[in-house]
Amino acid sequence: MNSDRRSVKVGSLFMGGDWPVSIQTMWKSPLPALETEKDIPIESLLAGIRKLESIGCQLLRFAVPDKVQAQALGMLSRRSPLPLVADIHFDWRLALQCMEYPIPKIRINPGNIGARWKVKEVVDKASDHGVALRIGVNSGSLPEDLRDADDIAEACVTAAEREIAYFDELGFTNVVVSLKLNDPADVERANRIFAVKYPQPLHLGVTEAGPLISGVVRNTAALVPLLKDKIGATIRVSLSDSMEAEVLAAREILACTGAAAKGVRIVSCPRCGRASFDTHAFLDRWSDRLYAIDVPVEIAVMGCVVNGPGEARRADLGITGAGDSVLIFRKGEIIAREKIAQADQAFEDALKELIAERQTKRE
Ligand code: SF4
């Protein structure tokens, strides 16, 4: 791997160098027209952004297909708790417009931005405004002469190399690169080839990875080996599913690579014919709250006494079915035994106590 791993600043977020790998996702619908940062729809957009932030999202990208959405993103960016990214294809003028607000990072696609002078205008303005750029290479939109290459991973690297050479010529270094393909092995190979040669931070992801299950599996297969080898500065798990699912999948992928624990780790059983406590229904009710916990804790949710007490005992807080009751464990000890109808209340009391204790320790 290239030893000069550069870092890049995006608003308040640093990526690359020795900074922890960050998590990002992409907004899944068009923005409404916004004239000012006080327009009414802003509040519900901000609530959605805050929810993503609460579960671990650190950077949020929006498609910017026209001037109206560029302006809307500009208005939103002024109040967003997260740094926002404008995703630009085809029209370099939209990138120039976004930098006026400013929006702290712009993704451009070398396959469709066109003439060099357009790229130069974007780079010059980014340099003036302290905006980071991502060269986002995608196997589905490669420059024309690379589209039929036999080796698609190499072709993606070549597309990125051309842009990097031009950015270097212009003296611009505040740049992140992504090489996205839809086969996990190709993603891994392209990023390994790139990382050996270049110092630019890499945004990792599998493109068009499919619905929830295939998407999570493909992203995990590609990203875990790269991250374990310290390749990758930021990740986006693209799924034909919700933004929340993308962020939670990214969290789990980072956890698999041994990244420092952040927030909750849930251990739960799949439920079977022996279950006396419905773990699925319990997690449906509790997942949002559990994933918003911002101190490292392990929570076990188990269906019966086969594996329940064992797992619940090892976790920071565990709940398991036991006949017509649940047992609640803290630090390996049973602290409550309640009828199933009282399970949520007993769990809530124990959780509040645990979180308060962890927060006090952190202070
Ligand atoms: S803990 Fe009990 S309910 Fe859950 S999968 Fe195991 S045997 Fe089934």
mmCIF file of C-alpha atoms and ligand atoms in Angstrom:
data_model
loop_
_atom_site.group_PDB
_atom_site.id
_atom_site.type_symbol
_atom_site.label_atom_id
_atom_site.label_comp_id
_atom_site.label_asym_id
_atom_site.label_seq_id
_atom_site.Cartn_x
_atom_site.Cartn_y
_atom_site.Cartn_z
ATOM 1 C CA MET A 1 0.000 0.000 0.000
ATOM 2 C CA ASN A 2 1.188 3.520 -0.736
ATOM 3 C CA SER A 3 2.621 4.787 2.535
ATOM 4 C CA ASP A 4 1.579 8.414 1.954
ATOM 5 C CA ARG A 5 -2.087 8.096 2.869
ATOM 6 C CA ARG A 6 -3.445 11.587 2.499
ATOM 7 C CA SER A 7 -6.293 12.967 4.507
ATOM 8 C CA VAL A 8 -9.093 15.174 3.264
ATOM 9 C CA LYS A 9 -11.377 17.541 5.174
ATOM 10 C CA VAL A 10 -15.081 17.603 4.409
ATOM 11 C CA GLY A 11 -16.756 20.218 6.567
ATOM 12 C CA SER A 12 -16.127 18.995 10.103
ATOM 13 C CA LEU A 13 -15.184 15.472 9.007
ATOM 14 C CA PHE A 14 -11.704 14.217 8.204
ATOM 15 C CA MET A 15 -11.163 11.119 6.116
ATOM 16 C CA GLY A 16 -8.020 9.238 5.138
ATOM 17 C CA GLY A 17 -4.646 9.362 6.889
ATOM 18 C CA ASP A 18 -5.035 8.017 10.416
ATOM 19 C CA TRP A 19 -8.669 9.080 10.768
ATOM 20 C CA PRO A 20 -11.217 6.365 11.525
ATOM 21 C CA VAL A 21 -13.156 5.018 8.560
ATOM 22 C CA SER A 22 -16.343 7.045 8.224
ATOM 23 C CA ILE A 23 -19.852 5.946 7.274
ATOM 24 C CA GLN A 24 -21.961 7.594 4.633
ATOM 25 C CA THR A 25 -25.170 7.016 2.773
ATOM 26 C CA MET A 26 -27.165 8.677 0.021
ATOM 27 C CA TRP A 27 -30.552 10.365 0.253
ATOM 28 C CA LYS A 28 -33.076 8.277 -1.640
ATOM 29 C CA SER A 29 -35.538 10.823 -3.013
ATOM 30 C CA PRO A 30 -35.494 14.192 -4.793
ATOM 31 C CA LEU A 31 -35.285 17.307 -2.670
ATOM 32 C CA PRO A 32 -38.262 19.670 -2.726
ATOM 33 C CA ALA A 33 -37.677 23.166 -4.102
ATOM 34 C CA LEU A 34 -36.324 25.387 -1.301
ATOM 35 C CA GLU A 35 -35.924 29.138 -1.600
ATOM 36 C CA THR A 36 -34.500 29.793 1.846
ATOM 37 C CA GLU A 37 -33.062 27.790 4.705
ATOM 38 C CA LYS A 38 -36.241 28.511 6.698
ATOM 39 C CA ASP A 39 -38.690 26.950 4.233
ATOM 40 C CA ILE A 40 -41.114 24.562 5.906
ATOM 41 C CA PRO A 41 -39.952 21.275 4.298
ATOM 42 C CA ILE A 42 -36.491 21.865 5.770
ATOM 43 C CA GLU A 43 -37.632 20.749 9.210
ATOM 44 C CA SER A 44 -38.695 17.271 8.121
ATOM 45 C CA LEU A 45 -35.527 16.900 6.041
ATOM 46 C CA LEU A 46 -33.444 17.880 9.066
ATOM 47 C CA ALA A 47 -35.336 15.377 11.224
ATOM 48 C CA GLY A 48 -34.429 12.647 8.712
ATOM 49 C CA ILE A 49 -30.783 13.733 8.715
ATOM 50 C CA ARG A 50 -30.670 13.789 12.514
ATOM 51 C CA LYS A 51 -32.070 10.274 12.622
ATOM 52 C CA LEU A 52 -29.322 9.072 10.264
ATOM 53 C CA GLU A 53 -26.747 10.864 12.393
ATOM 54 C CA SER A 54 -28.114 9.205 15.540
ATOM 55 C CA ILE A 55 -27.474 5.731 14.117
ATOM 56 C CA GLY A 56 -23.947 6.481 12.933
ATOM 57 C CA CYS A 57 -24.082 8.268 9.572
ATOM 58 C CA GLN A 58 -21.290 10.835 9.246
ATOM 59 C CA LEU A 59 -21.643 12.103 5.695
ATOM 60 C CA LEU A 60 -24.693 12.337 3.460
ATOM 61 C CA ARG A 61 -24.821 12.600 -0.323
ATOM 62 C CA PHE A 62 -27.629 13.956 -2.450
ATOM 63 C CA ALA A 63 -28.218 13.653 -6.184
ATOM 64 C CA VAL A 64 -28.152 17.061 -7.844
ATOM 65 C CA PRO A 65 -29.707 16.645 -11.290
ATOM 66 C CA ASP A 66 -30.710 20.295 -11.815
ATOM 67 C CA LYS A 67 -30.422 23.870 -10.538
ATOM 68 C CA VAL A 68 -33.511 23.651 -8.339
ATOM 69 C CA GLN A 69 -32.086 20.732 -6.397
ATOM 70 C CA ALA A 70 -28.673 22.369 -6.242
ATOM 71 C CA GLN A 71 -30.304 25.350 -4.542
ATOM 72 C CA ALA A 72 -32.335 23.108 -2.229
ATOM 73 C CA LEU A 73 -29.186 21.289 -1.192
ATOM 74 C CA GLY A 74 -27.454 24.596 -0.592
ATOM 75 C CA MET A 75 -30.256 25.719 1.730
ATOM 76 C CA LEU A 76 -30.247 22.387 3.536
ATOM 77 C CA SER A 77 -26.469 22.360 3.879
ATOM 78 C CA ARG A 78 -26.563 25.589 5.891
ATOM 79 C CA ARG A 79 -28.535 23.873 8.640
ATOM 80 C CA SER A 80 -27.514 20.247 8.354
ATOM 81 C CA PRO A 81 -25.800 18.652 11.371
ATOM 82 C CA LEU A 82 -23.895 16.424 8.922
ATOM 83 C CA PRO A 83 -21.622 17.533 6.108
ATOM 84 C CA LEU A 84 -23.438 17.085 2.799
ATOM 85 C CA VAL A 85 -22.151 15.999 -0.577
ATOM 86 C CA ALA A 86 -23.515 16.955 -4.002
ATOM 87 C CA ASP A 87 -23.532 14.147 -6.544
ATOM 88 C CA ILE A 88 -23.051 15.645 -10.012
ATOM 89 C CA HIS A 89 -23.218 13.978 -13.391
ATOM 90 C CA PHE A 90 -23.065 15.504 -16.875
ATOM 91 C CA ASP A 91 -23.363 19.207 -16.019
ATOM 92 C CA TRP A 92 -20.273 20.757 -14.433
ATOM 93 C CA ARG A 93 -22.167 24.044 -13.897
ATOM 94 C CA LEU A 94 -24.180 22.369 -11.149
ATOM 95 C CA ALA A 95 -20.923 21.643 -9.314
ATOM 96 C CA LEU A 96 -19.977 25.314 -9.647
ATOM 97 C CA GLN A 97 -23.377 26.351 -8.307
ATOM 98 C CA CYS A 98 -23.135 23.992 -5.319
ATOM 99 C CA MET A 99 -19.806 25.458 -4.284
ATOM 100 C CA GLU A 100 -21.420 28.885 -3.849
ATOM 101 C CA TYR A 101 -23.456 27.862 -0.762
ATOM 102 C CA PRO A 102 -20.985 26.168 -0.060
ATOM 103 C CA ILE A 103 -21.481 22.432 -0.030
ATOM 104 C CA PRO A 104 -18.297 20.910 1.401
ATOM 105 C CA LYS A 105 -17.839 18.005 -1.004
ATOM 106 C CA ILE A 106 -18.734 17.360 -4.617
ATOM 107 C CA ARG A 107 -18.684 14.024 -6.377
ATOM 108 C CA ILE A 108 -18.029 14.221 -10.092
ATOM 109 C CA ASN A 109 -18.017 11.343 -12.540
ATOM 110 C CA PRO A 110 -15.128 11.417 -15.001
ATOM 111 C CA GLY A 111 -17.155 9.276 -17.385
ATOM 112 C CA ASN A 112 -19.678 11.984 -18.085
ATOM 113 C CA ILE A 113 -18.411 15.440 -17.107
ATOM 114 C CA GLY A 114 -16.757 15.886 -20.489
ATOM 115 C CA ALA A 115 -14.101 18.359 -21.652
ATOM 116 C CA ARG A 116 -11.020 19.078 -19.572
ATOM 117 C CA TRP A 117 -11.801 22.780 -19.320
ATOM 118 C CA LYS A 118 -15.038 21.928 -17.498
ATOM 119 C CA VAL A 119 -13.165 19.827 -14.980
ATOM 120 C CA LYS A 120 -10.640 22.653 -14.597
ATOM 121 C CA GLU A 121 -13.389 25.132 -13.734
ATOM 122 C CA VAL A 122 -14.690 22.746 -11.062
ATOM 123 C CA VAL A 123 -11.229 22.113 -9.627
ATOM 124 C CA ASP A 124 -10.272 25.802 -9.588
ATOM 125 C CA LYS A 125 -13.430 26.754 -7.768
ATOM 126 C CA ALA A 126 -13.092 23.860 -5.307
ATOM 127 C CA SER A 127 -9.576 25.063 -4.587
ATOM 128 C CA ASP A 128 -10.789 28.622 -3.952
ATOM 129 C CA HIS A 129 -13.633 27.519 -1.677
ATOM 130 C CA GLY A 130 -11.868 24.704 0.233
ATOM 131 C CA VAL A 131 -14.287 22.139 -1.166
ATOM 132 C CA ALA A 132 -13.292 18.465 -1.377
ATOM 133 C CA LEU A 133 -13.901 16.577 -4.611
ATOM 134 C CA ARG A 134 -14.502 12.900 -5.170
ATOM 135 C CA ILE A 135 -13.513 11.316 -8.437
ATOM 136 C CA GLY A 136 -16.273 8.743 -8.551
ATOM 137 C CA VAL A 137 -15.497 6.071 -11.133
ATOM 138 C CA ASN A 138 -18.311 3.632 -11.800
ATOM 139 C CA SER A 139 -18.153 0.546 -14.026
ATOM 140 C CA GLY A 140 -21.550 1.476 -15.464
ATOM 141 C CA SER A 141 -20.461 4.888 -16.715
ATOM 142 C CA LEU A 142 -16.822 4.595 -17.776
ATOM 143 C CA PRO A 143 -15.352 6.946 -20.375
ATOM 144 C CA GLU A 144 -16.218 5.703 -23.849
ATOM 145 C CA ASP A 145 -12.830 4.245 -24.771
ATOM 146 C CA LEU A 146 -12.781 2.096 -21.611
ATOM 147 C CA ARG A 147 -16.314 0.729 -21.731
ATOM 148 C CA ASP A 148 -15.461 -2.485 -23.559
ATOM 149 C CA ALA A 149 -12.214 -3.217 -21.711
ATOM 150 C CA ASP A 150 -11.582 -6.910 -20.999
ATOM 151 C CA ASP A 151 -10.513 -6.145 -17.451
ATOM 152 C CA ILE A 152 -13.159 -3.903 -15.935
ATOM 153 C CA ALA A 153 -11.285 -3.445 -12.653
ATOM 154 C CA GLU A 154 -8.183 -2.203 -14.489
ATOM 155 C CA ALA A 155 -10.380 0.011 -16.657
ATOM 156 C CA CYS A 156 -11.811 1.708 -13.565
ATOM 157 C CA VAL A 157 -8.318 2.314 -12.200
ATOM 158 C CA THR A 158 -7.263 3.755 -15.567
ATOM 159 C CA ALA A 159 -10.250 6.133 -15.549
ATOM 160 C CA ALA A 160 -9.286 7.328 -12.069
ATOM 161 C CA GLU A 161 -5.607 7.659 -13.022
ATOM 162 C CA ARG A 162 -6.417 10.016 -15.864
ATOM 163 C CA GLU A 163 -8.336 12.306 -13.552
ATOM 164 C CA ILE A 164 -5.723 12.175 -10.837
ATOM 165 C CA ALA A 165 -3.003 13.104 -13.328
ATOM 166 C CA TYR A 166 -5.063 16.100 -14.356
ATOM 167 C CA PHE A 167 -5.845 17.101 -10.763
ATOM 168 C CA ASP A 168 -2.125 16.819 -9.952
ATOM 169 C CA GLU A 169 -1.317 19.009 -12.938
ATOM 170 C CA LEU A 170 -3.704 21.588 -11.508
ATOM 171 C CA GLY A 171 -2.121 21.231 -8.047
ATOM 172 C CA PHE A 172 -5.357 20.041 -6.405
ATOM 173 C CA THR A 173 -4.981 17.429 -3.662
ATOM 174 C CA ASN A 174 -8.212 17.700 -1.652
ATOM 175 C CA VAL A 175 -9.559 14.672 -3.437
ATOM 176 C CA VAL A 176 -11.108 11.296 -2.628
ATOM 177 C CA VAL A 177 -11.392 8.498 -5.186
ATOM 178 C CA SER A 178 -13.945 5.738 -5.556
ATOM 179 C CA LEU A 179 -13.834 2.724 -7.838
ATOM 180 C CA LYS A 180 -17.234 1.108 -7.838
ATOM 181 C CA LEU A 181 -18.163 -2.071 -9.633
ATOM 182 C CA ASN A 182 -20.879 -4.587 -8.920
ATOM 183 C CA ASP A 183 -18.799 -7.729 -8.550
ATOM 184 C CA PRO A 184 -17.205 -7.848 -5.078
ATOM 185 C CA ALA A 185 -14.020 -9.485 -6.394
ATOM 186 C CA ASP A 186 -13.613 -6.691 -8.956
ATOM 187 C CA VAL A 187 -14.189 -4.039 -6.290
ATOM 188 C CA GLU A 188 -11.532 -5.604 -4.118
ATOM 189 C CA ARG A 189 -9.045 -5.927 -6.970
ATOM 190 C CA ALA A 190 -9.541 -2.415 -8.340
ATOM 191 C CA ASN A 191 -9.078 -0.853 -4.919
ATOM 192 C CA ARG A 192 -6.010 -2.943 -4.140
ATOM 193 C CA ILE A 193 -4.384 -1.960 -7.441
ATOM 194 C CA PHE A 194 -5.146 1.682 -6.746
ATOM 195 C CA ALA A 195 -4.011 1.661 -3.111
ATOM 196 C CA VAL A 196 -0.580 0.312 -4.009
ATOM 197 C CA LYS A 197 0.030 3.170 -6.407
ATOM 198 C CA TYR A 198 -1.754 6.235 -5.065
ATOM 199 C CA PRO A 199 -2.104 8.077 -1.744
ATOM 200 C CA GLN A 200 -5.601 9.498 -2.261
ATOM 201 C CA PRO A 201 -8.177 8.342 0.318
ATOM 202 C CA LEU A 202 -10.585 5.736 -1.039
ATOM 203 C CA HIS A 203 -14.343 5.761 -0.711
ATOM 204 C CA LEU A 204 -15.316 2.079 -0.830
ATOM 205 C CA GLY A 205 -18.529 0.493 -1.998
ATOM 206 C CA VAL A 206 -20.112 -2.036 -4.333
ATOM 207 C CA THR A 207 -22.320 -0.384 -6.901
ATOM 208 C CA GLU A 208 -25.796 -1.657 -7.743
ATOM 209 C CA ALA A 209 -25.333 -4.293 -5.057
ATOM 210 C CA GLY A 210 -28.986 -5.325 -5.057
ATOM 211 C CA PRO A 211 -31.676 -5.622 -2.385
ATOM 212 C CA LEU A 212 -30.976 -5.956 1.326
ATOM 213 C CA ILE A 213 -29.610 -9.483 1.570
ATOM 214 C CA SER A 214 -27.515 -9.642 -1.588
ATOM 215 C CA GLY A 215 -26.382 -6.072 -1.067
ATOM 216 C CA VAL A 216 -25.147 -6.646 2.449
ATOM 217 C CA VAL A 217 -23.416 -9.888 1.498
ATOM 218 C CA ARG A 218 -21.695 -8.418 -1.571
ATOM 219 C CA ASN A 219 -20.551 -5.303 0.260
ATOM 220 C CA THR A 220 -19.273 -7.352 3.164
ATOM 221 C CA ALA A 221 -17.370 -9.697 0.840
ATOM 222 C CA ALA A 222 -15.669 -6.783 -0.910
ATOM 223 C CA LEU A 223 -15.120 -4.338 1.919
ATOM 224 C CA VAL A 224 -14.045 -6.443 4.890
ATOM 225 C CA PRO A 225 -10.802 -7.741 3.305
ATOM 226 C CA LEU A 226 -9.908 -4.237 2.096
ATOM 227 C CA LEU A 227 -10.627 -2.581 5.436
ATOM 228 C CA LYS A 228 -8.694 -5.245 7.299
ATOM 229 C CA ASP A 229 -5.707 -4.299 5.146
ATOM 230 C CA LYS A 230 -6.249 -0.628 6.012
ATOM 231 C CA ILE A 231 -7.543 0.222 2.545
ATOM 232 C CA GLY A 232 -10.502 2.584 2.577
ATOM 233 C CA ALA A 233 -11.230 5.902 4.276
ATOM 234 C CA THR A 234 -15.015 5.993 4.058
ATOM 235 C CA ILE A 235 -17.693 3.456 3.110
ATOM 236 C CA ARG A 236 -21.133 3.500 1.616
ATOM 237 C CA VAL A 237 -23.111 0.261 1.508
ATOM 238 C CA SER A 238 -25.515 0.806 -1.370
ATOM 239 C CA LEU A 239 -28.709 -1.197 -1.079
ATOM 240 C CA SER A 240 -32.098 -1.199 -2.768
ATOM 241 C CA ASP A 241 -33.370 -0.553 0.731
ATOM 242 C CA SER A 242 -33.538 2.257 3.262
ATOM 243 C CA MET A 243 -30.789 4.692 4.172
ATOM 244 C CA GLU A 244 -31.018 3.419 7.734
ATOM 245 C CA ALA A 245 -30.307 -0.126 6.522
ATOM 246 C CA GLU A 246 -27.260 1.167 4.619
ATOM 247 C CA VAL A 247 -25.877 2.904 7.699
ATOM 248 C CA LEU A 248 -26.481 -0.054 10.002
ATOM 249 C CA ALA A 249 -24.913 -2.444 7.473
ATOM 250 C CA ALA A 250 -21.879 -0.162 7.267
ATOM 251 C CA ARG A 251 -21.600 -0.179 11.060
ATOM 252 C CA GLU A 252 -21.652 -3.955 11.148
ATOM 253 C CA ILE A 253 -19.044 -4.176 8.381
ATOM 254 C CA LEU A 254 -16.732 -1.862 10.306
ATOM 255 C CA ALA A 255 -17.304 -3.899 13.469
ATOM 256 C CA CYS A 256 -16.262 -7.055 11.549
ATOM 257 C CA THR A 257 -12.938 -5.418 10.742
ATOM 258 C CA GLY A 258 -12.157 -4.750 14.369
ATOM 259 C CA ALA A 259 -12.817 -0.999 14.228
ATOM 260 C CA ALA A 260 -13.259 0.538 17.682
ATOM 261 C CA ALA A 261 -16.715 -0.284 19.050
ATOM 262 C CA LYS A 262 -19.222 2.542 18.736
ATOM 263 C CA GLY A 263 -22.751 2.260 20.007
ATOM 264 C CA VAL A 264 -24.635 -0.945 20.420
ATOM 265 C CA ARG A 265 -23.732 -4.499 19.442
ATOM 266 C CA ILE A 266 -26.842 -6.662 19.361
ATOM 267 C CA VAL A 267 -26.696 -10.394 19.944
ATOM 268 C CA SER A 268 -30.063 -11.996 19.217
ATOM 269 C CA CYS A 269 -31.302 -15.465 18.459
ATOM 270 C CA PRO A 270 -33.169 -16.252 15.234
ATOM 271 C CA ARG A 271 -36.144 -17.659 17.216
ATOM 272 C CA CYS A 272 -37.417 -21.197 16.700
ATOM 273 C CA GLY A 273 -40.187 -23.482 17.835
ATOM 274 C CA ARG A 274 -38.855 -23.470 21.404
ATOM 275 C CA ALA A 275 -39.135 -19.697 21.831
ATOM 276 C CA SER A 276 -41.245 -18.473 24.690
ATOM 277 C CA PHE A 277 -40.245 -14.856 24.041
ATOM 278 C CA ASP A 278 -40.647 -13.288 20.577
ATOM 279 C CA THR A 279 -37.227 -11.839 19.771
ATOM 280 C CA HIS A 280 -38.330 -10.540 16.364
ATOM 281 C CA ALA A 281 -41.216 -8.509 17.735
ATOM 282 C CA PHE A 282 -39.064 -7.225 20.599
ATOM 283 C CA LEU A 283 -36.341 -6.026 18.211
ATOM 284 C CA ASP A 284 -38.916 -4.415 15.915
ATOM 285 C CA ARG A 285 -40.016 -2.347 18.892
ATOM 286 C CA TRP A 286 -36.526 -1.588 20.197
ATOM 287 C CA SER A 287 -34.088 -1.416 17.274
ATOM 288 C CA ASP A 288 -34.376 2.323 16.650
ATOM 289 C CA ARG A 289 -33.668 3.122 20.275
ATOM 290 C CA LEU A 290 -30.872 0.604 20.573
ATOM 291 C CA TYR A 291 -29.107 1.807 17.435
ATOM 292 C CA ALA A 292 -29.235 5.395 18.682
ATOM 293 C CA ILE A 293 -27.163 4.512 21.785
ATOM 294 C CA ASP A 294 -23.864 6.345 21.497
ATOM 295 C CA VAL A 295 -21.798 4.427 24.065
ATOM 296 C CA PRO A 296 -20.390 0.935 23.400
ATOM 297 C CA VAL A 297 -22.715 -1.702 24.865
ATOM 298 C CA GLU A 298 -23.624 -5.290 24.050
ATOM 299 C CA ILE A 299 -27.292 -6.249 24.302
ATOM 300 C CA ALA A 300 -28.526 -9.853 24.068
ATOM 301 C CA VAL A 301 -32.119 -10.653 23.118
ATOM 302 C CA MET A 302 -32.881 -14.384 23.339
ATOM 303 C CA GLY A 303 -35.958 -16.540 22.906
ATOM 304 C CA CYS A 304 -35.625 -19.330 25.463
ATOM 305 C CA VAL A 305 -33.487 -21.015 28.079
ATOM 306 C CA VAL A 306 -31.502 -23.181 25.634
ATOM 307 C CA ASN A 307 -28.958 -20.484 24.742
ATOM 308 C CA GLY A 308 -30.665 -17.507 26.336
ATOM 309 C CA PRO A 309 -29.134 -17.391 29.809
ATOM 310 C CA GLY A 310 -25.653 -18.109 28.422
ATOM 311 C CA GLU A 311 -25.715 -15.231 25.934
ATOM 312 C CA ALA A 312 -27.646 -12.871 28.219
ATOM 313 C CA ARG A 313 -25.120 -13.449 30.997
ATOM 314 C CA ARG A 314 -22.162 -12.508 28.770
ATOM 315 C CA ALA A 315 -23.748 -9.290 27.432
ATOM 316 C CA ASP A 316 -23.815 -5.933 29.230
ATOM 317 C CA LEU A 317 -27.570 -6.285 29.318
ATOM 318 C CA GLY A 318 -29.497 -9.410 28.349
ATOM 319 C CA ILE A 319 -33.121 -10.435 28.139
ATOM 320 C CA THR A 320 -34.249 -13.986 27.552
ATOM 321 C CA GLY A 321 -37.482 -15.912 27.534
ATOM 322 C CA ALA A 322 -37.856 -18.437 30.381
ATOM 323 C CA GLY A 323 -41.233 -20.153 30.305
ATOM 324 C CA ASP A 324 -43.983 -17.588 30.726
ATOM 325 C CA SER A 325 -41.480 -14.986 31.971
ATOM 326 C CA VAL A 326 -38.366 -13.149 30.908
ATOM 327 C CA LEU A 327 -35.103 -12.974 32.796
ATOM 328 C CA ILE A 328 -33.042 -9.800 32.652
ATOM 329 C CA PHE A 329 -29.291 -10.006 33.209
ATOM 330 C CA ARG A 330 -26.790 -7.302 34.105
ATOM 331 C CA LYS A 331 -23.099 -8.051 34.578
ATOM 332 C CA GLY A 332 -23.812 -11.762 34.520
ATOM 333 C CA GLU A 333 -26.464 -11.637 37.242
ATOM 334 C CA ILE A 334 -30.228 -11.934 37.028
ATOM 335 C CA ILE A 335 -31.632 -8.549 38.074
ATOM 336 C CA ALA A 336 -35.303 -9.090 37.174
ATOM 337 C CA ARG A 337 -37.754 -11.866 36.456
ATOM 338 C CA GLU A 338 -41.018 -10.567 34.984
ATOM 339 C CA LYS A 339 -44.052 -11.893 33.171
ATOM 340 C CA ILE A 340 -43.709 -11.393 29.414
ATOM 341 C CA ALA A 341 -46.290 -8.584 29.417
ATOM 342 C CA GLN A 342 -43.932 -6.563 31.659
ATOM 343 C CA ALA A 343 -40.793 -7.377 29.651
ATOM 344 C CA ASP A 344 -40.474 -4.018 27.875
ATOM 345 C CA GLN A 345 -40.827 -1.977 31.038
ATOM 346 C CA ALA A 346 -38.290 -4.079 32.915
ATOM 347 C CA PHE A 347 -35.873 -3.905 29.990
ATOM 348 C CA GLU A 348 -36.317 -0.142 29.727
ATOM 349 C CA ASP A 349 -35.513 0.380 33.405
ATOM 350 C CA ALA A 350 -32.386 -1.742 33.136
ATOM 351 C CA LEU A 351 -31.286 -0.078 29.901
ATOM 352 C CA LYS A 352 -31.640 3.441 31.313
ATOM 353 C CA GLU A 353 -29.510 2.476 34.284
ATOM 354 C CA LEU A 354 -26.841 0.909 32.059
ATOM 355 C CA ILE A 355 -26.632 3.898 29.715
ATOM 356 C CA ALA A 356 -26.481 6.382 32.586
ATOM 357 C CA GLU A 357 -23.631 4.386 34.103
ATOM 358 C CA ARG A 358 -21.716 4.246 30.796
ATOM 359 C CA GLN A 359 -22.193 7.934 30.160
ATOM 360 C CA THR A 360 -20.913 8.793 33.619
ATOM 361 C CA LYS A 361 -17.831 6.645 32.988
ATOM 362 C CA ARG A 362 -17.223 8.428 29.698
ATOM 363 C CA GLU A 363 -17.342 11.916 31.277
HETATM 364 S S1 SF4 B 1 -32.327 -19.486 22.061
HETATM 365 FE FE1 SF4 B 1 -34.098 -20.826 22.133
HETATM 366 S S2 SF4 B 1 -35.618 -19.779 20.850
HETATM 367 FE FE2 SF4 B 1 -33.668 -18.886 20.320
HETATM 368 S S3 SF4 B 1 -33.009 -20.094 18.568
HETATM 369 FE FE3 SF4 B 1 -32.069 -20.981 20.395
HETATM 370 S S4 SF4 B 1 -33.437 -22.639 20.998
HETATM 371 FE FE4 SF4 B 1 -34.584 -21.305 19.575
#
